[in-house]
PDB file of C-alpha atoms in Angstrom:
ATOM      1  CA  MET D 259      11.394   6.040 114.344  1.00 83.00           C
ATOM      2  CA  GLY D 260      13.960   8.795 113.776  1.00 94.00           C
ATOM      3  CA  THR D 261      14.619  12.474 114.254  1.00 97.00           C
ATOM      4  CA  VAL D 262      15.009  15.566 112.050  1.00 98.00           C
ATOM      5  CA  ALA D 263      18.792  15.950 111.430  1.00 98.00           C
ATOM      6  CA  ALA D 264      18.523  18.930 109.052  1.00 98.00           C
ATOM      7  CA  LEU D 265      16.095  21.281 107.428  1.00 98.00           C
ATOM      8  CA  CYS D 266      16.794  23.133 104.180  1.00 98.00           C
ATOM      9  CA  ARG D 267      15.010  25.448 101.811  1.00 97.00           C
ATOM     10  CA  TYR D 268      15.869  26.924  98.429  1.00 97.00           C
ATOM     11  CA  PRO D 269      13.981  30.223  97.897  1.00 97.00           C
ATOM     12  CA  VAL D 270      15.153  30.460  94.308  1.00 97.00           C
ATOM     13  CA  LYS D 271      14.893  27.193  92.307  1.00 95.00           C
ATOM     14  CA  SER D 272      18.260  25.590  91.489  1.00 95.00           C
ATOM     15  CA  MET D 273      20.307  28.018  93.531  1.00 97.00           C
ATOM     16  CA  LEU D 274      22.000  27.074  96.745  1.00 97.00           C
ATOM     17  CA  GLY D 275      19.709  27.501  99.733  1.00 97.00           C
ATOM     18  CA  GLU D 276      19.815  27.894 103.531  1.00 97.00           C
ATOM     19  CA  ALA D 277      19.964  25.599 106.447  1.00 97.00           C
ATOM     20  CA  LEU D 278      17.248  26.129 109.112  1.00 98.00           C
ATOM     21  CA  THR D 279      16.757  25.223 112.733  1.00 98.00           C
ATOM     22  CA  ALA D 280      12.976  25.538 112.441  1.00 98.00           C
ATOM     23  CA  VAL D 281      10.446  26.283 109.671  1.00 98.00           C
ATOM     24  CA  ARG D 282       6.743  26.695 109.221  1.00 98.00           C
ATOM     25  CA  VAL D 283       5.224  24.084 106.850  1.00 98.00           C
ATOM     26  CA  THR D 284       2.247  25.285 104.813  1.00 97.00           C
ATOM     27  CA  GLU D 285       0.020  23.323 102.460  1.00 95.00           C
ATOM     28  CA  GLU D 286       2.520  24.390  99.730  1.00 93.00           C
ATOM     29  CA  GLY D 287       5.575  22.929 101.427  1.00 96.00           C
ATOM     30  CA  LEU D 288       8.175  24.750 103.523  1.00 97.00           C
ATOM     31  CA  PHE D 289       7.429  28.408 103.890  1.00 97.00           C
ATOM     32  CA  GLY D 290       9.704  30.322 101.456  1.00 96.00           C
ATOM     33  CA  ASP D 291      10.820  27.314  99.425  1.00 97.00           C
ATOM     34  CA  ARG D 292      11.119  27.733  95.649  1.00 95.00           C
ATOM     35  CA  VAL D 293       9.093  30.917  95.625  1.00 95.00           C
ATOM     36  CA  PHE D 294      11.246  32.396  92.833  1.00 96.00           C
ATOM     37  CA  GLY D 295      12.523  30.920  89.577  1.00 95.00           C
ATOM     38  CA  VAL D 296      14.827  32.069  86.848  1.00 95.00           C
ATOM     39  CA  LEU D 297      13.130  32.213  83.383  1.00 93.00           C
ATOM     40  CA  ASP D 298      14.536  32.635  80.000  1.00 90.00           C
ATOM     41  CA  GLU D 299      12.788  34.147  76.899  1.00 87.00           C
ATOM     42  CA  ARG D 300      11.708  30.764  75.574  1.00 81.00           C
ATOM     43  CA  GLY D 301       9.701  29.918  78.737  1.00 78.00           C
ATOM     44  CA  ALA D 302      12.172  27.523  80.216  1.00 85.00           C
ATOM     45  CA  VAL D 303      12.435  27.484  84.032  1.00 89.00           C
ATOM     46  CA  GLY D 304      16.063  27.617  85.129  1.00 90.00           C
ATOM     47  CA  SER D 305      17.075  24.150  86.385  1.00 90.00           C
ATOM     48  CA  VAL D 306      20.584  22.733  86.887  1.00 90.00           C
ATOM     49  CA  LYS D 307      19.136  19.403  85.708  1.00 89.00           C
ATOM     50  CA  HIS D 308      20.374  20.890  82.399  1.00 88.00           C
ATOM     51  CA  PRO D 309      23.807  21.846  83.706  1.00 88.00           C
ATOM     52  CA  ARG D 310      25.506  23.061  80.468  1.00 87.00           C
ATOM     53  CA  LYS D 311      22.719  25.670  80.240  1.00 89.00           C
ATOM     54  CA  TRP D 312      22.005  26.502  83.869  1.00 92.00           C
ATOM     55  CA  ALA D 313      24.941  25.358  86.087  1.00 92.00           C
ATOM     56  CA  PRO D 314      26.015  28.844  87.106  1.00 94.00           C
ATOM     57  CA  LEU D 315      22.827  29.023  89.266  1.00 96.00           C
ATOM     58  CA  LEU D 316      24.253  26.407  91.581  1.00 94.00           C
ATOM     59  CA  HIS D 317      27.056  29.007  92.398  1.00 94.00           C
ATOM     60  CA  CYS D 318      24.475  31.520  93.604  1.00 97.00           C
ATOM     61  CA  ARG D 319      22.866  31.279  97.054  1.00 97.00           C
ATOM     62  CA  SER D 320      19.388  32.430  98.015  1.00 98.00           C
ATOM     63  CA  TRP D 321      17.797  32.937 101.483  1.00 98.00           C
ATOM     64  CA  LEU D 322      14.710  34.471 103.064  1.00 96.00           C
ATOM     65  CA  ALA D 323      15.728  37.656 104.948  1.00 95.00           C
ATOM     66  CA  GLY D 324      14.176  38.862 108.118  1.00 86.00           C
ATOM     67  CA  SER D 325      12.427  41.514 106.118  1.00 83.00           C
ATOM     68  CA  GLY D 326      10.515  38.778 104.203  1.00 89.00           C
ATOM     69  CA  THR D 327      12.431  39.440 100.988  1.00 95.00           C
ATOM     70  CA  VAL D 328      14.418  36.816  99.177  1.00 97.00           C
ATOM     71  CA  GLN D 329      18.104  37.742  98.788  1.00 98.00           C
ATOM     72  CA  VAL D 330      20.517  36.334  96.303  1.00 98.00           C
ATOM     73  CA  GLU D 331      24.298  36.225  96.584  1.00 98.00           C
ATOM     74  CA  LEU D 332      26.101  36.062  93.267  1.00 97.00           C
ATOM     75  CA  PRO D 333      29.404  34.238  92.685  1.00 95.00           C
ATOM     76  CA  ASP D 334      31.296  37.679  92.997  1.00 96.00           C
ATOM     77  CA  GLY D 335      29.806  38.236  96.419  1.00 96.00           C
ATOM     78  CA  ALA D 336      27.251  40.852  95.369  1.00 97.00           C
ATOM     79  CA  VAL D 337      23.829  40.521  97.138  1.00 97.00           C
ATOM     80  CA  LEU D 338      20.648  41.659  95.446  1.00 97.00           C
ATOM     81  CA  PRO D 339      16.929  41.199  96.127  1.00 97.00           C
ATOM     82  CA  ALA D 340      15.130  38.572  94.072  1.00 97.00           C
ATOM     83  CA  GLY D 341      12.776  39.909  91.363  1.00 92.00           C
ATOM     84  CA  THR D 342      14.726  43.075  90.703  1.00 95.00           C
ATOM     85  CA  VAL D 343      15.773  44.262  87.254  1.00 95.00           C
ATOM     86  CA  GLU D 344      19.384  44.455  88.383  1.00 97.00           C
ATOM     87  CA  LEU D 345      19.502  40.884  89.524  1.00 97.00           C
ATOM     88  CA  GLY D 346      18.019  39.754  86.173  1.00 96.00           C
ATOM     89  CA  ALA D 347      20.693  41.706  84.334  1.00 97.00           C
ATOM     90  CA  ARG D 348      23.472  40.292  86.460  1.00 97.00           C
ATOM     91  CA  LEU D 349      22.216  36.724  85.919  1.00 97.00           C
ATOM     92  CA  SER D 350      21.862  37.406  82.229  1.00 97.00           C
ATOM     93  CA  ASP D 351      25.510  38.297  82.064  1.00 97.00           C
ATOM     94  CA  LEU D 352      26.413  35.218  84.221  1.00 96.00           C
ATOM     95  CA  LEU D 353      24.359  32.810  81.989  1.00 95.00           C
ATOM     96  CA  GLY D 354      25.157  34.479  78.627  1.00 94.00           C
ATOM     97  CA  ARG D 355      21.514  35.071  77.633  1.00 92.00           C
ATOM     98  CA  ARG D 356      18.595  37.166  78.773  1.00 95.00           C
ATOM     99  CA  VAL D 357      16.781  35.904  81.837  1.00 95.00           C
ATOM    100  CA  SER D 358      14.624  37.254  84.607  1.00 95.00           C
ATOM    101  CA  VAL D 359      13.919  36.271  88.171  1.00 96.00           C
ATOM    102  CA  SER D 360      10.131  35.920  88.928  1.00 94.00           C
ATOM    103  CA  ASP D 361       7.872  34.831  91.678  1.00 94.00           C
ATOM    104  CA  SER D 362       5.114  34.027  89.098  1.00 90.00           C
ATOM    105  CA  PRO D 363       5.488  30.574  87.607  1.00 84.00           C
ATOM    106  CA  PRO D 364       4.628  30.479  83.974  1.00 81.00           C
ATOM    107  CA  GLU D 365       1.413  28.557  83.129  1.00 76.00           C
ATOM    108  CA  TYR D 366       3.320  26.152  80.894  1.00 69.00           C
ATOM    109  CA  GLY D 367       6.906  26.477  82.109  1.00 69.00           C
ATOM    110  CA  THR D 368       9.327  24.066  80.426  1.00 75.00           C
ATOM    111  CA  LEU D 369      11.663  21.972  82.501  1.00 74.00           C
ATOM    112  CA  GLU D 370      14.709  20.623  80.647  1.00 75.00           C
ATOM    113  CA  ARG D 371      16.773  17.669  81.866  1.00 74.00           C
ATOM    114  CA  ALA D 372      20.096  16.559  80.416  1.00 69.00           C
ATOM    115  CA  VAL D 373      20.245  12.820  79.751  1.00 65.00           C
ATOM    116  CA  PRO D 374      23.155  11.435  81.934  1.00 63.00           C
ATOM    117  CA  GLU D 375      25.274   8.447  80.945  1.00 60.00           C
ATOM    118  CA  TYR D 376      24.089   6.010  83.634  1.00 54.00           C
ATOM    119  CA  GLU D 377      21.001   3.905  83.334  1.00 52.00           C
ATOM    120  CA  GLY D 378      17.741   4.288  85.189  1.00 47.00           C
ATOM    121  CA  GLU D 379      17.332   8.101  85.087  1.00 51.00           C
ATOM    122  CA  VAL D 380      15.071   8.939  82.209  1.00 46.00           C
ATOM    123  CA  PRO D 381      11.339   8.529  82.769  1.00 45.00           C
ATOM    124  CA  GLY D 382       9.893   6.375  79.916  1.00 41.00           C
ATOM    125  CA  THR D 383       7.112   8.811  79.138  1.00 40.00           C
ATOM    126  CA  LEU D 384       9.781  11.456  78.236  1.00 38.00           C
ATOM    127  CA  ARG D 385      11.922   9.288  75.947  1.00 39.00           C
ATOM    128  CA  ASP D 386       9.905  10.234  72.913  1.00 39.00           C
ATOM    129  CA  ARG D 387      10.550  13.954  73.613  1.00 51.00           C
ATOM    130  CA  ALA D 388      14.305  13.700  73.852  1.00 50.00           C
ATOM    131  CA  PHE D 389      16.303  15.954  71.492  1.00 49.00           C
ATOM    132  CA  MET D 390      19.632  17.701  71.130  1.00 48.00           C
ATOM    133  CA  ASP D 391      19.491  21.428  71.898  1.00 54.00           C
ATOM    134  CA  GLU D 392      21.721  24.277  71.036  1.00 56.00           C
ATOM    135  CA  THR D 393      24.295  23.301  73.749  1.00 54.00           C
ATOM    136  CA  GLY D 394      24.874  19.914  72.031  1.00 51.00           C
ATOM    137  CA  ASP D 395      23.359  18.043  74.972  1.00 53.00           C
ATOM    138  CA  THR D 396      20.614  15.444  74.550  1.00 52.00           C
ATOM    139  CA  ILE D 397      17.804  16.586  76.780  1.00 49.00           C
ATOM    140  CA  THR D 398      14.242  15.696  77.649  1.00 60.00           C
ATOM    141  CA  SER D 399      11.569  18.419  77.956  1.00 58.00           C
ATOM    142  CA  GLY D 400       8.774  18.352  80.491  1.00 65.00           C
ATOM    143  CA  ARG D 401       6.842  20.752  82.703  1.00 64.00           C
ATOM    144  CA  VAL D 402       7.118  22.050  86.229  1.00 65.00           C
ATOM    145  CA  ALA D 403       4.285  21.255  88.544  1.00 68.00           C
ATOM    146  CA  SER D 404       1.249  23.495  87.645  1.00 68.00           C
ATOM    147  CA  GLY D 405       1.422  26.949  89.356  1.00 76.00           C
ATOM    148  CA  THR D 406       4.717  26.261  91.171  1.00 82.00           C
ATOM    149  CA  PHE D 407       8.455  26.075  90.652  1.00 86.00           C
ATOM    150  CA  PHE D 408       8.556  22.476  91.950  1.00 87.00           C
ATOM    151  CA  ASP D 409       9.448  19.618  89.686  1.00 81.00           C
ATOM    152  CA  TYR D 410       6.987  17.305  91.350  1.00 82.00           C
ATOM    153  CA  GLY D 411       6.695  16.922  95.219  1.00 85.00           C
ATOM    154  CA  LYS D 412       6.349  19.835  97.530  1.00 92.00           C
ATOM    155  CA  VAL D 413       8.664  18.457 100.162  1.00 97.00           C
ATOM    156  CA  HIS D 414      11.706  16.220  99.598  1.00 97.00           C
ATOM    157  CA  LEU D 415      13.022  13.863 102.278  1.00 98.00           C
ATOM    158  CA  VAL D 416      16.077  11.730 102.521  1.00 97.00           C
ATOM    159  CA  THR D 417      17.334   9.476 105.322  1.00 97.00           C
ATOM    160  CA  THR D 418      20.867   9.027 106.764  1.00 96.00           C
ATOM    161  CA  ALA D 419      20.455   5.284 106.456  1.00 96.00           C
ATOM    162  CA  SER D 420      20.214   5.508 102.620  1.00 96.00           C
ATOM    163  CA  LEU D 421      23.179   7.783 102.551  1.00 96.00           C
ATOM    164  CA  ARG D 422      25.237   5.387 104.729  1.00 95.00           C
ATOM    165  CA  ARG D 423      24.301   2.492 102.351  1.00 95.00           C
ATOM    166  CA  LEU D 424      25.630   4.497  99.337  1.00 96.00           C
ATOM    167  CA  ARG D 425      28.867   5.310 101.224  1.00 95.00           C
ATOM    168  CA  GLN D 426      29.381   1.537 101.705  1.00 94.00           C
ATOM    169  CA  VAL D 427      29.094   0.791  98.019  1.00 94.00           C
ATOM    170  CA  TYR D 428      31.112   3.871  96.919  1.00 96.00           C
ATOM    171  CA  PRO D 429      33.490   4.815  99.743  1.00 97.00           C
ATOM    172  CA  ALA D 430      35.294   7.375  97.615  1.00 96.00           C
ATOM    173  CA  GLY D 431      32.095   9.466  97.250  1.00 95.00           C
ATOM    174  CA  ASP D 432      31.066  12.303  99.392  1.00 95.00           C
ATOM    175  CA  PHE D 433      27.370  11.640 100.071  1.00 96.00           C
ATOM    176  CA  ALA D 434      26.734  14.875 102.008  1.00 96.00           C
ATOM    177  CA  PRO D 435      22.907  15.258 102.066  1.00 95.00           C
ATOM    178  CA  ARG D 436      23.013  18.717 100.368  1.00 93.00           C
ATOM    179  CA  ARG D 437      24.126  17.020  97.126  1.00 95.00           C
ATOM    180  CA  PHE D 438      20.646  15.755  96.886  1.00 96.00           C
ATOM    181  CA  ARG D 439      18.917  19.083  97.803  1.00 95.00           C
ATOM    182  CA  PRO D 440      16.451  17.708 100.399  1.00 97.00           C
ATOM    183  CA  ASN D 441      14.127  19.756 102.500  1.00 98.00           C
ATOM    184  CA  VAL D 442      14.215  17.326 105.402  1.00 98.00           C
ATOM    185  CA  VAL D 443      16.933  14.949 106.413  1.00 98.00           C
ATOM    186  CA  VAL D 444      15.872  12.222 108.852  1.00 97.00           C
ATOM    187  CA  GLU D 445      18.432  10.605 111.143  1.00 97.00           C
ATOM    188  CA  LEU D 446      17.858   6.873 111.379  1.00 93.00           C
ATOM    189  CA  PRO D 447      20.576   5.329 113.526  1.00 85.00           C
ATOM    190  CA  GLY D 448      20.333   1.758 112.376  1.00 78.00           C
ATOM    191  CA  GLY D 449      18.666  -0.629 109.966  1.00 76.00           C
ATOM    192  CA  PRO D 450      19.027  -1.366 106.284  1.00 80.00           C
ATOM    193  CA  GLY D 451      19.515   1.259 103.547  1.00 84.00           C
ATOM    194  CA  PHE D 452      16.607   2.805 101.750  1.00 93.00           C
ATOM    195  CA  PRO D 453      13.992   2.288 104.449  1.00 93.00           C
ATOM    196  CA  GLU D 454      11.846   5.125 102.904  1.00 94.00           C
ATOM    197  CA  ASP D 455      10.887   2.785 100.063  1.00 93.00           C
ATOM    198  CA  SER D 456       8.457   1.071 102.425  1.00 93.00           C
ATOM    199  CA  TRP D 457       6.871   4.404 103.493  1.00 94.00           C
ATOM    200  CA  VAL D 458       5.155   5.176 100.187  1.00 94.00           C
ATOM    201  CA  GLY D 459       1.424   5.490 100.779  1.00 94.00           C
ATOM    202  CA  SER D 460       1.930   6.010 104.528  1.00 95.00           C
ATOM    203  CA  THR D 461       1.762   9.199 106.574  1.00 97.00           C
ATOM    204  CA  LEU D 462       4.584  10.799 108.522  1.00 97.00           C
ATOM    205  CA  ARG D 463       4.241  12.960 111.581  1.00 97.00           C
ATOM    206  CA  ILE D 464       7.207  15.367 111.784  1.00 98.00           C
ATOM    207  CA  GLY D 465       6.928  17.828 114.499  1.00 97.00           C
ATOM    208  CA  GLU D 466       3.609  19.596 114.274  1.00 97.00           C
ATOM    209  CA  ALA D 467       3.081  18.769 110.599  1.00 98.00           C
ATOM    210  CA  LEU D 468       1.591  15.654 108.962  1.00 97.00           C
ATOM    211  CA  PHE D 469       2.744  14.396 105.546  1.00 97.00           C
ATOM    212  CA  GLN D 470       1.698  11.861 102.956  1.00 96.00           C
ATOM    213  CA  VAL D 471       4.558   9.929 101.382  1.00 97.00           C
ATOM    214  CA  THR D 472       3.675   9.911  97.663  1.00 95.00           C
ATOM    215  CA  VAL D 473       6.453   8.496  95.562  1.00 94.00           C
ATOM    216  CA  PRO D 474      10.217   7.740  95.533  1.00 95.00           C
ATOM    217  CA  THR D 475      12.409  10.562  94.235  1.00 94.00           C
ATOM    218  CA  PRO D 476      13.979   9.780  90.823  1.00 91.00           C
ATOM    219  CA  ARG D 477      17.473  11.280  90.646  1.00 89.00           C
ATOM    220  CA  CYS D 478      19.024  13.313  87.871  1.00 86.00           C
ATOM    221  CA  VAL D 479      22.516  14.721  87.151  1.00 88.00           C
ATOM    222  CA  VAL D 480      22.359  17.382  89.928  1.00 92.00           C
ATOM    223  CA  PRO D 481      24.022  15.253  92.723  1.00 93.00           C
ATOM    224  CA  THR D 482      27.079  14.834  90.547  1.00 93.00           C
ATOM    225  CA  LEU D 483      27.679  18.564  90.229  1.00 94.00           C
ATOM    226  CA  SER D 484      29.934  20.764  92.286  1.00 92.00           C
ATOM    227  CA  HIS D 485      28.066  22.181  95.388  1.00 85.00           C
ATOM    228  CA  ASP D 486      30.007  24.729  97.447  1.00 82.00           C
ATOM    229  CA  GLU D 487      33.166  22.868  98.529  1.00 86.00           C
ATOM    230  CA  LEU D 488      31.805  19.467  97.234  1.00 92.00           C
ATOM    231  CA  THR D 489      33.562  18.615  94.037  1.00 94.00           C
ATOM    232  CA  ALA D 490      31.890  17.231  90.977  1.00 94.00           C
ATOM    233  CA  ASP D 491      31.667  13.490  90.985  1.00 95.00           C
ATOM    234  CA  PRO D 492      29.886  11.429  88.324  1.00 92.00           C
ATOM    235  CA  GLY D 493      30.492   8.373  90.441  1.00 94.00           C
ATOM    236  CA  ILE D 494      27.743   9.490  92.924  1.00 95.00           C
ATOM    237  CA  MET D 495      24.876   8.808  90.544  1.00 92.00           C
ATOM    238  CA  ARG D 496      26.530   5.686  89.114  1.00 92.00           C
ATOM    239  CA  ALA D 497      26.442   4.362  92.641  1.00 95.00           C
ATOM    240  CA  VAL D 498      22.802   5.141  93.002  1.00 94.00           C
ATOM    241  CA  ALA D 499      22.020   3.628  89.601  1.00 92.00           C
ATOM    242  CA  ARG D 500      23.858   0.411  90.510  1.00 92.00           C
ATOM    243  CA  GLU D 501      22.500   0.091  94.015  1.00 93.00           C
ATOM    244  CA  HIS D 502      18.925   1.420  93.968  1.00 94.00           C
ATOM    245  CA  ARG D 503      16.789   1.193  90.864  1.00 92.00           C
ATOM    246  CA  ILE D 504      13.088   0.757  91.806  1.00 92.00           C
ATOM    247  CA  PRO D 505       9.756   1.104  90.009  1.00 91.00           C
ATOM    248  CA  VAL D 506       8.261   4.647  90.064  1.00 90.00           C
ATOM    249  CA  LEU D 507       4.557   4.976  89.120  1.00 87.00           C
ATOM    250  CA  SER D 508       4.190   3.685  85.562  1.00 83.00           C
ATOM    251  CA  LEU D 509       7.706   4.794  84.545  1.00 80.00           C
ATOM    252  CA  GLY D 510       9.532   1.579  85.251  1.00 85.00           C
ATOM    253  CA  PRO D 511      12.674   1.171  87.293  1.00 89.00           C
ATOM    254  CA  LEU D 512      14.510   4.468  87.980  1.00 89.00           C
ATOM    255  CA  SER D 513      17.554   5.465  90.064  1.00 91.00           C
ATOM    256  CA  CYS D 514      16.056   6.835  93.237  1.00 94.00           C
ATOM    257  CA  LEU D 515      17.027   8.318  96.519  1.00 96.00           C
ATOM    258  CA  GLY D 516      14.600   9.736  99.045  1.00 96.00           C
ATOM    259  CA  VAL D 517      10.818  10.329  98.773  1.00 97.00           C
ATOM    260  CA  TYR D 518       8.468  13.149  97.914  1.00 96.00           C
ATOM    261  CA  LEU D 519       5.883  14.232 100.511  1.00 97.00           C
ATOM    262  CA  ASP D 520       2.599  16.107 100.313  1.00 96.00           C
ATOM    263  CA  VAL D 521       1.388  18.151 103.262  1.00 97.00           C
ATOM    264  CA  LEU D 522      -1.730  16.908 104.977  1.00 97.00           C
ATOM    265  CA  GLU D 523      -1.618  19.141 108.067  1.00 97.00           C
ATOM    266  CA  PRO D 524       0.550  22.297 108.237  1.00 98.00           C
ATOM    267  CA  GLY D 525       2.630  23.078 111.291  1.00 98.00           C
ATOM    268  CA  ALA D 526       6.040  23.946 112.681  1.00 98.00           C
ATOM    269  CA  VAL D 527       8.974  21.580 112.214  1.00 98.00           C
ATOM    270  CA  ARG D 528      12.323  21.877 114.062  1.00 98.00           C
ATOM    271  CA  LYS D 529      15.618  20.147 114.133  1.00 98.00           C
ATOM    272  CA  GLY D 530      15.538  17.327 116.634  1.00 97.00           C
ATOM    273  CA  ASP D 531      11.754  16.719 116.158  1.00 98.00           C
ATOM    274  CA  ALA D 532      10.614  13.179 116.326  1.00 97.00           C
ATOM    275  CA  VAL D 533       9.556  11.453 113.060  1.00 97.00           C
ATOM    276  CA  THR D 534       6.837   8.820 113.369  1.00 96.00           C
ATOM    277  CA  ILE D 535       5.103   6.704 110.754  1.00 92.00           C
ATOM    278  CA  ASP D 536       1.458   5.654 110.515  1.00 83.00           C
ATOM    279  CA  ALA D 537       1.175   2.994 107.822  1.00 63.00           C
ATOM    280  CA  GLY D 538      -2.558   2.602 108.155  1.00 55.00           C
ATOM    281  CA  ARG D 539      -3.869   6.134 107.609  1.00 53.00           C
TER     282      ARG D 539
END
């Protein structure tokens, strides 16, 4: 059906990550993905879904070093190991409040999301929990997935077919895959946009690993933010909202791009691996 065009992991949630040529997939997702998070004293897990509060994290980069430690590069070029007191102090200065970097997800970690201007982005079950916080933004407050630093799915996949479709409707936008922070980018050379919509409920064989496609991925404000050399562009998500609002579980129509996967069979995945679908499993 297609091939793996890119593999990415993000060892510290909401920081820039690393491109991979191969990775071991475990039952918990890509090995080394979202193994650390930044926590504040109120129990919030650092997420650039609330950019006024956490956007500086997107100017830090994390990667898994050969020693097995997670390293973090700060905006000034300093490199420090994740989990150290020194890194927590430097990030506290960067964010303007006290934070720490931990590999132990809080039992009831709060996940805050700013409410963007476009339609189709706020899950209906969260509307009654929207409020204005100390930054002056209207946000919704939910939880990270239990025992993890993931928002929901353990693996996130996007296709080049869907990105091509969005470029057609918004030619001025730069729809580089990394704007959407996927783990797996699948190259599909032809066909209509958003083919992954039809995969929900199916299984995918990618390299040695087998995945269950669970749900479309609702999008937030993050793709509109500056990523490395990619400039901020609110038009990115307005294009998604205009072009692709689809039902998600019981939440109604939401602006989506990509799908979440659960891991059925662990195994190695490499760039260039074939991607095949089994609709009947």
